[in-house]
PDB file of C-alpha atoms and ligand atoms in Angstrom:
ATOM      1  CA  MET A   1     -13.513  -2.358  -7.272  1.00 62.00           C
ATOM      2  CA  GLY A   2     -11.452  -1.241 -10.237  1.00 80.00           C
ATOM      3  CA  ASN A   3      -8.065  -2.632 -11.055  1.00 97.00           C
ATOM      4  CA  ARG A   4      -6.280   0.473 -12.297  1.00 98.00           C
ATOM      5  CA  THR A   5      -4.736   3.467 -10.608  1.00 98.00           C
ATOM      6  CA  TYR A   6      -2.663   6.446 -11.623  1.00 98.00           C
ATOM      7  CA  THR A   7       0.565   7.503  -9.967  1.00 98.00           C
ATOM      8  CA  MET A   8       3.271  10.017 -10.649  1.00 98.00           C
ATOM      9  CA  ILE A   9       6.722  10.402  -9.252  1.00 99.00           C
ATOM     10  CA  LYS A  10       6.957  14.029  -8.216  1.00 98.00           C
ATOM     11  CA  PRO A  11       9.630  16.555  -9.201  1.00 98.00           C
ATOM     12  CA  GLU A  12      11.838  16.350  -6.090  1.00 98.00           C
ATOM     13  CA  ALA A  13      12.055  12.556  -6.303  1.00 98.00           C
ATOM     14  CA  VAL A  14      12.806  12.653 -10.041  1.00 98.00           C
ATOM     15  CA  ALA A  15      15.443  15.387  -9.528  1.00 98.00           C
ATOM     16  CA  ALA A  16      17.078  13.364  -6.747  1.00 98.00           C
ATOM     17  CA  GLY A  17      17.503  10.412  -9.102  1.00 98.00           C
ATOM     18  CA  ASN A  18      15.025   8.232  -7.205  1.00 98.00           C
ATOM     19  CA  SER A  19      12.660   7.327 -10.074  1.00 98.00           C
ATOM     20  CA  GLY A  20      14.226   3.938 -10.719  1.00 98.00           C
ATOM     21  CA  LYS A  21      14.217   2.943  -7.053  1.00 98.00           C
ATOM     22  CA  ILE A  22      10.580   3.976  -6.683  1.00 98.00           C
ATOM     23  CA  ILE A  23       9.531   2.120  -9.846  1.00 99.00           C
ATOM     24  CA  ALA A  24      11.319  -1.022  -8.595  1.00 98.00           C
ATOM     25  CA  ARG A  25       9.376  -0.822  -5.318  1.00 98.00           C
ATOM     26  CA  ILE A  26       6.115  -0.436  -7.200  1.00 98.00           C
ATOM     27  CA  GLU A  27       6.817  -3.511  -9.352  1.00 98.00           C
ATOM     28  CA  ASP A  28       8.028  -5.499  -6.350  1.00 98.00           C
ATOM     29  CA  GLY A  29       4.732  -4.581  -4.665  1.00 98.00           C
ATOM     30  CA  GLY A  30       2.844  -6.467  -7.365  1.00 98.00           C
ATOM     31  CA  TYR A  31       1.724  -3.569  -9.555  1.00 98.00           C
ATOM     32  CA  LYS A  32       1.961  -3.947 -13.325  1.00 98.00           C
ATOM     33  CA  ILE A  33       2.989  -0.893 -15.346  1.00 98.00           C
ATOM     34  CA  LEU A  34       0.467  -0.335 -18.167  1.00 98.00           C
ATOM     35  CA  ALA A  35       2.030   2.920 -19.418  1.00 98.00           C
ATOM     36  CA  MET A  36       4.766   5.277 -18.286  1.00 98.00           C
ATOM     37  CA  ARG A  37       6.355   8.521 -19.459  1.00 98.00           C
ATOM     38  CA  LYS A  38       8.441  11.390 -18.188  1.00 98.00           C
ATOM     39  CA  VAL A  39       6.639  14.721 -18.565  1.00 98.00           C
ATOM     40  CA  GLN A  40       7.318  18.372 -17.826  1.00 98.00           C
ATOM     41  CA  LEU A  41       3.970  19.829 -16.728  1.00 98.00           C
ATOM     42  CA  SER A  42       3.196  23.459 -17.494  1.00 98.00           C
ATOM     43  CA  LYS A  43       1.597  25.536 -14.737  1.00 98.00           C
ATOM     44  CA  ALA A  44      -1.713  25.221 -16.618  1.00 98.00           C
ATOM     45  CA  ASP A  45      -1.308  21.424 -16.812  1.00 98.00           C
ATOM     46  CA  ALA A  46      -0.709  21.223 -13.067  1.00 98.00           C
ATOM     47  CA  GLU A  47      -3.700  23.495 -12.388  1.00 98.00           C
ATOM     48  CA  ALA A  48      -5.916  21.294 -14.554  1.00 98.00           C
ATOM     49  CA  PHE A  49      -4.666  18.050 -12.987  1.00 98.00           C
ATOM     50  CA  TYR A  50      -5.210  19.345  -9.441  1.00 97.00           C
ATOM     51  CA  ALA A  51      -8.415  21.315 -10.239  1.00 96.00           C
ATOM     52  CA  VAL A  52     -10.170  19.406  -7.439  1.00 94.00           C
ATOM     53  CA  HIS A  53      -7.931  21.302  -4.975  1.00 96.00           C
ATOM     54  CA  LYS A  54      -8.587  24.737  -6.556  1.00 97.00           C
ATOM     55  CA  GLU A  55     -10.117  26.185  -3.397  1.00 98.00           C
ATOM     56  CA  ARG A  56      -7.412  24.863  -1.070  1.00 98.00           C
ATOM     57  CA  PRO A  57      -4.873  27.338   0.330  1.00 98.00           C
ATOM     58  CA  PHE A  58      -1.950  25.262  -0.987  1.00 97.00           C
ATOM     59  CA  TYR A  59      -3.206  25.138  -4.613  1.00 98.00           C
ATOM     60  CA  GLY A  60      -0.843  27.843  -5.906  1.00 98.00           C
ATOM     61  CA  GLU A  61       2.214  26.373  -4.211  1.00 98.00           C
ATOM     62  CA  LEU A  62       1.264  22.841  -5.225  1.00 98.00           C
ATOM     63  CA  THR A  63       0.886  23.743  -8.895  1.00 98.00           C
ATOM     64  CA  ASP A  64       4.144  25.773  -8.875  1.00 98.00           C
ATOM     65  CA  TYR A  65       5.944  22.801  -7.376  1.00 98.00           C
ATOM     66  CA  MET A  66       4.399  20.232  -9.719  1.00 98.00           C
ATOM     67  CA  SER A  67       5.350  22.318 -12.762  1.00 98.00           C
ATOM     68  CA  GLY A  68       8.842  23.047 -11.407  1.00 98.00           C
ATOM     69  CA  GLY A  69      10.537  19.982 -12.891  1.00 98.00           C
ATOM     70  CA  PRO A  70       9.760  16.763 -14.743  1.00 98.00           C
ATOM     71  CA  ILE A  71       7.507  14.094 -13.270  1.00 98.00           C
ATOM     72  CA  VAL A  72       7.147  10.427 -14.224  1.00 99.00           C
ATOM     73  CA  ALA A  73       3.521   9.553 -15.051  1.00 99.00           C
ATOM     74  CA  ILE A  74       2.520   5.904 -14.627  1.00 99.00           C
ATOM     75  CA  ALA A  75      -0.696   3.912 -15.118  1.00 98.00           C
ATOM     76  CA  LEU A  76      -0.804   0.812 -12.913  1.00 98.00           C
ATOM     77  CA  GLU A  77      -2.819  -2.386 -12.764  1.00 98.00           C
ATOM     78  CA  LYS A  78      -3.560  -4.664  -9.810  1.00 98.00           C
ATOM     79  CA  ASP A  79      -6.673  -6.021  -8.113  1.00 97.00           C
ATOM     80  CA  ASN A  80      -8.123  -3.398  -5.763  1.00 97.00           C
ATOM     81  CA  ALA A  81      -5.516  -0.974  -7.129  1.00 98.00           C
ATOM     82  CA  VAL A  82      -6.736   2.371  -5.718  1.00 98.00           C
ATOM     83  CA  PRO A  83      -7.014   1.565  -1.989  1.00 98.00           C
ATOM     84  CA  ASP A  84      -4.115  -0.873  -2.014  1.00 98.00           C
ATOM     85  CA  PHE A  85      -1.750   1.590  -3.671  1.00 98.00           C
ATOM     86  CA  ARG A  86      -2.712   4.434  -1.320  1.00 98.00           C
ATOM     87  CA  GLN A  87      -1.866   2.226   1.625  1.00 98.00           C
ATOM     88  CA  PHE A  88       1.295   0.970  -0.077  1.00 98.00           C
ATOM     89  CA  ILE A  89       2.826   4.442  -0.570  1.00 98.00           C
ATOM     90  CA  GLY A  90       2.014   5.710   2.948  1.00 98.00           C
ATOM     91  CA  ALA A  91       0.303   8.758   4.453  1.00 98.00           C
ATOM     92  CA  THR A  92       0.236  12.079   2.550  1.00 98.00           C
ATOM     93  CA  ASN A  93       2.611  13.602   5.092  1.00 98.00           C
ATOM     94  CA  PRO A  94       5.886  11.616   4.907  1.00 98.00           C
ATOM     95  CA  GLN A  95       6.453  12.246   8.618  1.00 98.00           C
ATOM     96  CA  GLU A  96       3.249  10.300   9.345  1.00 98.00           C
ATOM     97  CA  ALA A  97       3.896   7.560   6.783  1.00 98.00           C
ATOM     98  CA  GLU A  98       4.667   4.031   7.977  1.00 98.00           C
ATOM     99  CA  GLU A  99       8.235   2.764   7.966  1.00 98.00           C
ATOM    100  CA  GLY A 100       9.219   1.217   4.666  1.00 97.00           C
ATOM    101  CA  THR A 101       6.698   3.118   2.537  1.00 98.00           C
ATOM    102  CA  ILE A 102       7.711   5.163  -0.499  1.00 98.00           C
ATOM    103  CA  ARG A 103       6.614   8.447   1.061  1.00 98.00           C
ATOM    104  CA  LYS A 104       8.478   7.705   4.275  1.00 98.00           C
ATOM    105  CA  ASP A 105      11.678   6.883   2.434  1.00 98.00           C
ATOM    106  CA  PHE A 106      11.618   9.405  -0.414  1.00 98.00           C
ATOM    107  CA  GLY A 107       9.221  12.236   0.585  1.00 98.00           C
ATOM    108  CA  THR A 108      10.683  15.370   2.111  1.00 96.00           C
ATOM    109  CA  SER A 109       7.595  17.362   3.220  1.00 98.00           C
ATOM    110  CA  LEU A 110       3.782  17.388   3.126  1.00 97.00           C
ATOM    111  CA  GLN A 111       3.904  18.980  -0.305  1.00 97.00           C
ATOM    112  CA  GLU A 112       7.049  17.280  -1.609  1.00 98.00           C
ATOM    113  CA  ASN A 113       5.823  13.801  -0.783  1.00 98.00           C
ATOM    114  CA  ALA A 114       7.547  11.926  -3.631  1.00 98.00           C
ATOM    115  CA  ILE A 115       4.522  10.322  -5.234  1.00 98.00           C
ATOM    116  CA  HIS A 116       0.855  10.803  -6.079  1.00 98.00           C
ATOM    117  CA  ALA A 117      -1.930   8.206  -5.940  1.00 98.00           C
ATOM    118  CA  SER A 118      -5.493   8.409  -7.257  1.00 98.00           C
ATOM    119  CA  ASP A 119      -8.098   8.592  -4.492  1.00 97.00           C
ATOM    120  CA  SER A 120     -11.004   6.817  -6.251  1.00 97.00           C
ATOM    121  CA  ASP A 121     -11.647   4.559  -9.224  1.00 97.00           C
ATOM    122  CA  GLU A 122     -13.391   7.437 -10.985  1.00 96.00           C
ATOM    123  CA  ASN A 123     -10.427   9.768 -10.495  1.00 96.00           C
ATOM    124  CA  ALA A 124      -8.001   7.020 -11.520  1.00 98.00           C
ATOM    125  CA  GLU A 125      -9.686   6.819 -14.923  1.00 97.00           C
ATOM    126  CA  ILE A 126      -9.735  10.624 -15.284  1.00 97.00           C
ATOM    127  CA  GLU A 127      -6.064  10.905 -14.284  1.00 98.00           C
ATOM    128  CA  ILE A 128      -4.921   8.059 -16.563  1.00 98.00           C
ATOM    129  CA  LYS A 129      -6.742   9.753 -19.462  1.00 98.00           C
ATOM    130  CA  PHE A 130      -5.042  13.055 -18.596  1.00 98.00           C
ATOM    131  CA  PHE A 131      -1.679  11.521 -19.557  1.00 98.00           C
ATOM    132  CA  PHE A 132      -2.376   8.504 -21.777  1.00 98.00           C
ATOM    133  CA  SER A 133      -4.582   7.398 -24.629  1.00 97.00           C
ATOM    134  CA  VAL A 134      -6.258   3.980 -24.624  1.00 95.00           C
ATOM    135  CA  ARG A 135      -3.616   2.665 -27.056  1.00 96.00           C
ATOM    136  CA  ASP A 136      -0.811   3.604 -24.649  1.00 97.00           C
ATOM    137  CA  LEU A 137      -2.133   1.151 -22.037  1.00 97.00           C
ATOM    138  CA  VAL A 138      -0.490  -2.216 -22.542  1.00 96.00           C
ATOM    139  CA  GLY A 139      -1.414  -5.009 -20.144  1.00 89.00           C
TER     140      GLY A 139
HETATM  141  P1  CMP B 201      -1.270  14.254  -3.644  1.00 79.35           P
HETATM  142  O1  CMP B 201      -1.596  12.884  -3.181  1.00 79.35           O
HETATM  143  O2  CMP B 201      -0.604  14.384  -4.976  1.00 79.35           O
HETATM  144  O3  CMP B 201      -2.598  15.133  -3.656  1.00 79.35           O
HETATM  145  C1  CMP B 201      -2.601  16.516  -3.442  1.00 79.35           C
HETATM  146  C2  CMP B 201      -1.271  17.045  -3.024  1.00 79.35           C
HETATM  147  O4  CMP B 201      -1.314  18.299  -2.382  1.00 79.35           O
HETATM  148  C3  CMP B 201      -0.664  16.127  -1.975  1.00 79.35           C
HETATM  149  O5  CMP B 201      -0.279  14.916  -2.556  1.00 79.35           O
HETATM  150  C4  CMP B 201       0.446  16.994  -1.426  1.00 79.35           C
HETATM  151  O6  CMP B 201       1.576  17.024  -2.303  1.00 79.35           O
HETATM  152  C5  CMP B 201      -0.235  18.342  -1.473  1.00 79.35           C
HETATM  153  N1  CMP B 201      -0.814  18.716  -0.188  1.00 79.35           N
HETATM  154  C6  CMP B 201      -1.786  18.103   0.488  1.00 79.35           C
HETATM  155  N2  CMP B 201      -2.081  18.741   1.620  1.00 79.35           N
HETATM  156  C7  CMP B 201      -1.256  19.803   1.657  1.00 79.35           C
HETATM  157  C8  CMP B 201      -1.079  20.859   2.573  1.00 79.35           C
HETATM  158  N3  CMP B 201      -1.824  20.952   3.682  1.00 79.35           N
HETATM  159  N4  CMP B 201      -0.137  21.768   2.285  1.00 79.35           N
HETATM  160  C9  CMP B 201       0.600  21.665   1.154  1.00 79.35           C
HETATM  161  N5  CMP B 201       0.464  20.694   0.234  1.00 79.35           N
HETATM  162  C10 CMP B 201      -0.453  19.771   0.500  1.00 79.35           C
END
């Protein structure tokens, strides 16, 4: 199992002023921040990042939303990072997320679910590289 994952705080959570609270939860959960930056994605950036969902009916809406305001991009380190972090943030739909998870507390809908998490070690590496160079990652 790899020890890195990629996350981003999504536009509605950044706009609501919840970035700091979410980052504190992530650190309190035992995840080390290797790199972090606030980014405004273009529509083309969002389309490229979510290319895996190109055929899904929500792709257009998702990429409009993700390019609609700044996000905070973060590379994280922890043992077993990918599965642990997915469990830590809660189910994709905030209404189905467990009490006390980031998505439960900060997500507002299936699409506007506050935070992203990589779904495999392979995708974690691809997603980290999308936002950061090797020299940006500081352990
Ligand atoms: P994320 O973990 O970033 O991965 C893909 C995103 O697409 C997901 O979080 C949601 O924001 C969004 N998403 C997933 N399923 C749906 C859906 N059925 N309708 C709208 N958006 C969705």
